[in-house]
Coordinates of C-alpha atoms in Angstrom, one line a residue:
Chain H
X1 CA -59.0 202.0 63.5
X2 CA -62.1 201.3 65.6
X3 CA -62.0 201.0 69.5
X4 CA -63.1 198.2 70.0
X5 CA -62.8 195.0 67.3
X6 CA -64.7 192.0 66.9
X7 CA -63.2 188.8 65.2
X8 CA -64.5 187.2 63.2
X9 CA -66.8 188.9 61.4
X10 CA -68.8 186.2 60.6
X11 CA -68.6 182.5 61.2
X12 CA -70.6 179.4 60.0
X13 CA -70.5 176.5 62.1
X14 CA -72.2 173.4 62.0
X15 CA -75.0 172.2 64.6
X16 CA -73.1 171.0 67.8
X17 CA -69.7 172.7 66.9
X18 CA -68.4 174.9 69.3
X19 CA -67.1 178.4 69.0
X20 CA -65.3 181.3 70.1
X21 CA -65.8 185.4 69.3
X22 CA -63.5 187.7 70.5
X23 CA -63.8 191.3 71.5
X24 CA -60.4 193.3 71.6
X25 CA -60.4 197.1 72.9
X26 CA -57.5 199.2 72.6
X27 CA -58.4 201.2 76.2
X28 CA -58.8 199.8 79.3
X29 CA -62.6 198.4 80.1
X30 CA -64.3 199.6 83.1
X31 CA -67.5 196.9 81.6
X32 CA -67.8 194.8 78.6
X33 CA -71.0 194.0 78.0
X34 CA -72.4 191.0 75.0
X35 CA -75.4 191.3 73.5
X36 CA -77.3 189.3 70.6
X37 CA -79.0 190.8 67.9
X38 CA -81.0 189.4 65.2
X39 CA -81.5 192.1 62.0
X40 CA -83.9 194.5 62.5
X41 CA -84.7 194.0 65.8
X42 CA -83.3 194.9 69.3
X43 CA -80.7 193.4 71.4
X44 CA -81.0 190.9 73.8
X45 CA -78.9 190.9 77.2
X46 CA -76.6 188.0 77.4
X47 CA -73.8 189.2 79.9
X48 CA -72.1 191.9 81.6
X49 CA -68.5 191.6 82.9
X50 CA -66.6 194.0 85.2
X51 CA -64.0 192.7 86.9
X52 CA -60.5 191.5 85.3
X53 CA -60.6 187.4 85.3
X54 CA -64.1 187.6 85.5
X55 CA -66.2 184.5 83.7
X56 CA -70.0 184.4 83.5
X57 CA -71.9 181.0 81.7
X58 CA -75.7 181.0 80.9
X59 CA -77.1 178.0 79.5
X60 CA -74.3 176.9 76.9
X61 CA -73.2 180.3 76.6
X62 CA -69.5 181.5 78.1
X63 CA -67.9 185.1 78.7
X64 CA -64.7 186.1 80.3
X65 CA -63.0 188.9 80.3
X66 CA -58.9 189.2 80.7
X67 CA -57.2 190.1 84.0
X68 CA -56.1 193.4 81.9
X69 CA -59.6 194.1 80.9
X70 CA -58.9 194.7 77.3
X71 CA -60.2 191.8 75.7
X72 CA -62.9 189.8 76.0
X73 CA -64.4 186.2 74.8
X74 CA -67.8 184.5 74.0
X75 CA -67.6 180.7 74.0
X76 CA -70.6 179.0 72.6
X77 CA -70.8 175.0 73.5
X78 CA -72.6 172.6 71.5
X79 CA -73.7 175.6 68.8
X80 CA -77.5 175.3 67.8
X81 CA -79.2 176.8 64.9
X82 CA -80.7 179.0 67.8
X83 CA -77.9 180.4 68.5
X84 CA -77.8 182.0 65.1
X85 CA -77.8 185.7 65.0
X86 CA -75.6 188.6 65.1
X87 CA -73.3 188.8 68.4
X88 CA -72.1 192.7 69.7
X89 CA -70.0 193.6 72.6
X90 CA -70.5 197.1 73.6
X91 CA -67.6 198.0 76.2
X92 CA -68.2 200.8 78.3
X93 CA -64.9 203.2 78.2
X94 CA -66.9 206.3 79.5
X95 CA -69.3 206.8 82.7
X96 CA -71.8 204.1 81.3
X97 CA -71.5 205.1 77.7
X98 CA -71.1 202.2 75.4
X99 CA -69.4 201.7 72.2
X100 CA -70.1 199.0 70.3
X101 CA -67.8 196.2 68.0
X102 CA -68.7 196.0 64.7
X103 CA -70.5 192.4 65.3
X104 CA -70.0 188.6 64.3
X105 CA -72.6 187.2 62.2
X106 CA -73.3 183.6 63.6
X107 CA -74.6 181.1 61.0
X108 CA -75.4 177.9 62.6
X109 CA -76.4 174.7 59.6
X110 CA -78.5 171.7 61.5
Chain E
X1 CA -87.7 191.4 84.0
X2 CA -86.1 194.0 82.7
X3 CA -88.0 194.6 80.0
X4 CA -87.9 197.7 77.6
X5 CA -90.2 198.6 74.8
X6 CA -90.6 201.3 72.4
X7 CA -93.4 202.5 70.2
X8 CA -93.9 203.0 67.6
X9 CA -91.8 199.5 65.9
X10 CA -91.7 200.9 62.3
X11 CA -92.7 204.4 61.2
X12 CA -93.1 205.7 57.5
X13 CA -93.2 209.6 57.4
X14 CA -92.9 212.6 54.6
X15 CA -89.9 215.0 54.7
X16 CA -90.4 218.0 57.0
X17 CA -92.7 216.4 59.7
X18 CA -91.8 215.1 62.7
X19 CA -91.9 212.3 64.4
X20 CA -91.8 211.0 67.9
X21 CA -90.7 207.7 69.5
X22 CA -91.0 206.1 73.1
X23 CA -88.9 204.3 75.1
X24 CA -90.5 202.4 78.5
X25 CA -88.6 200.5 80.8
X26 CA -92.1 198.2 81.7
X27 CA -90.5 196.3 85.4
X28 CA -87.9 198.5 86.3
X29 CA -87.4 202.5 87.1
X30 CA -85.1 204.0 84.3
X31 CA -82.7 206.7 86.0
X32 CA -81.5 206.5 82.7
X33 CA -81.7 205.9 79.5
X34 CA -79.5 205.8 76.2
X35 CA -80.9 206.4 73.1
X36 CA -78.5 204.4 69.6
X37 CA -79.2 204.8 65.8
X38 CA -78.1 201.5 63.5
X39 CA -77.6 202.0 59.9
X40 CA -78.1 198.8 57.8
X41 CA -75.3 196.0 58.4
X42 CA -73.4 198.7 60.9
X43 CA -73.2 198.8 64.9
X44 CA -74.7 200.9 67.1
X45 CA -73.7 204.4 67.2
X46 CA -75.1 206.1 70.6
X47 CA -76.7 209.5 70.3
X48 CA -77.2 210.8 73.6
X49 CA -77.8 209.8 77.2
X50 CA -80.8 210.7 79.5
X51 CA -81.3 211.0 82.6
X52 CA -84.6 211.3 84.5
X53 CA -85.5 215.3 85.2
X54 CA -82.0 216.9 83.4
X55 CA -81.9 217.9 80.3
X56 CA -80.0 215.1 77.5
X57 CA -76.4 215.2 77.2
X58 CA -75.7 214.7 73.1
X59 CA -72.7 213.1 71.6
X60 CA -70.5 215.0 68.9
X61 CA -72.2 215.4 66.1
X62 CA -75.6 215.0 66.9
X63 CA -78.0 217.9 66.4
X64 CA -79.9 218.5 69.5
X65 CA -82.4 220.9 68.5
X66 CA -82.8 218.1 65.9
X67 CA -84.0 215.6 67.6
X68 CA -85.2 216.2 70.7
X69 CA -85.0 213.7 74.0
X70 CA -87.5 213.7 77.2
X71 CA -87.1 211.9 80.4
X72 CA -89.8 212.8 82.1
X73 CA -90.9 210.1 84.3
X74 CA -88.7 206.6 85.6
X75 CA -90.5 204.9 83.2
X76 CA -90.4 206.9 79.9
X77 CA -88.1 208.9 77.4
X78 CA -88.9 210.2 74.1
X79 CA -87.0 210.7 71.0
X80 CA -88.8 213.3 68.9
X81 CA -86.8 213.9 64.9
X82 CA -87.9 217.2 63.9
X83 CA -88.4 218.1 60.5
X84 CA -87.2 214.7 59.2
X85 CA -85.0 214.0 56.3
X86 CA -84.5 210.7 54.0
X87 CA -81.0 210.9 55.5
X88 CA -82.4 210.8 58.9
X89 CA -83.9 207.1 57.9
X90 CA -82.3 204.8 60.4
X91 CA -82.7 201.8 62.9
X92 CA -83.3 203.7 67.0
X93 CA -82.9 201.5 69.8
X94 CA -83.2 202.8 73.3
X95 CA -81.9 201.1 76.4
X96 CA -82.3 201.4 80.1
X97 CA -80.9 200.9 83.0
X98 CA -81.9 201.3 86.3
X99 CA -79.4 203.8 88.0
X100 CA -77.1 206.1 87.2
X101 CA -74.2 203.5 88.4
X102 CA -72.0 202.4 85.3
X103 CA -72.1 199.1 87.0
X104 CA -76.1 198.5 86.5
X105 CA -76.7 196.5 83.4
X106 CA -78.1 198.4 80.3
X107 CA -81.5 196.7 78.6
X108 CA -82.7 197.3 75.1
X109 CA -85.7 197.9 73.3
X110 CA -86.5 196.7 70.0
X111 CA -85.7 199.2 68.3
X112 CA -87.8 201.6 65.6
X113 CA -87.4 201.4 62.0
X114 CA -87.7 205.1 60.6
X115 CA -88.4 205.8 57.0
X116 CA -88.5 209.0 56.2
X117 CA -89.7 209.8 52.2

């Protein structure tokens, strides 16, 4: 089983919907980062959280991260199709080193 | 800020040759630097870690002499594949970050398609 799991994979939401992704790790986090991705091209920072209880919002986008660091969620108010994309949290269980979910595939319909 | 590029974006090569591909960290100094491969529709899988001056510390499983990292200066690594294979086709993405401090926030590139035929 992987380290760290994603759910769901994918999700399709209509425009204004809101919606969670979850990022569960099996270890202890000593970071969890979230990151966005659109296919074939690079990702883009959204947050990083470190400490346990921690919440960070940018824009209409929410992280926290549970008081026993091992899971993680990314709330998305008011969903636009520019939110669309692919959604990764990369937790960082080794001097930096991140490993990565397997992703959520965000569809958002106007 | 904090932005990271990487040159070239796509590359088409022929078996055997080699190819070379650079990371920049353009508003920031890198201390170090990550360097991922993404198959299609998987996640990132990182390959090895950089840091400016030492020599790149590989994951399991990744052939060093194969592909060969540089970080020579705060602002640039490079990822050089050596005598590339169709298997070693694959999405690289580099990231940043600007200290050798875990806590320090990792930025990505845009990645580099590599087609090797």
């Amino acid at each position: 089983s992987q380290e760290l799991e994603q759910s769901p994979q994918s999700l399709i939401v209509q425009e204004g919907k809101n919606l969670t992704i979850n990022c569960t790790s099996s270890k202890t986090l000593y970071g969890l980062y979230w990151y966005k991705q659109k296919y074939g091209e690079g990702l883009i920072f959204l947050m990083m959280l470190q400490k346990g209880g921690e919440e960070k919002s940018h824009e209409k986008i929410t992280a926290k991260l549970d008081e026993k660091k091992q899971q993680s969620s990314l709330h998305i108010t008011a969903s636009q199709p520019s939110h669309a994309g692919i959604y990764l949290c990369g937790a960082d269980m080794n001097y930096g080193k991140l490993t990565f979910g397997q992703g959520t595939i965000l569809t958002v319909h106007p | 800020g904090a932005v990271v590029s990487q040159h070239p974006s796509r590359v088409i090569c022929k078996s055997g040759t080699s190819v070379k591909i650079e990371c920049r960290s353009l508003d920031f100094q890198a201390t170090t630097m990550f360097w991922y491969r993404q198959f299609p529709k998987q996640s990132l899988m990182l390959m090895a870690t950089s840091n400016e001056g030492s020599k790149a510390t590989y994951e399991q499983g990744v052939e060093k002499d194969k592909f060969l990292i540089n970080h020579a200066s705060l602002t640039l690594s490079t990822l050089t594949v050596t005598s590339a294979h169709p298997e070693d086709s694959s999405f690289y993405i580099c990231s940043a970050r600007a200290s050798e401090d875990r806590t320090y926030e990792q930025y990505f590139g845009p990645g580099t398609r590599l087609t090797v035929t």
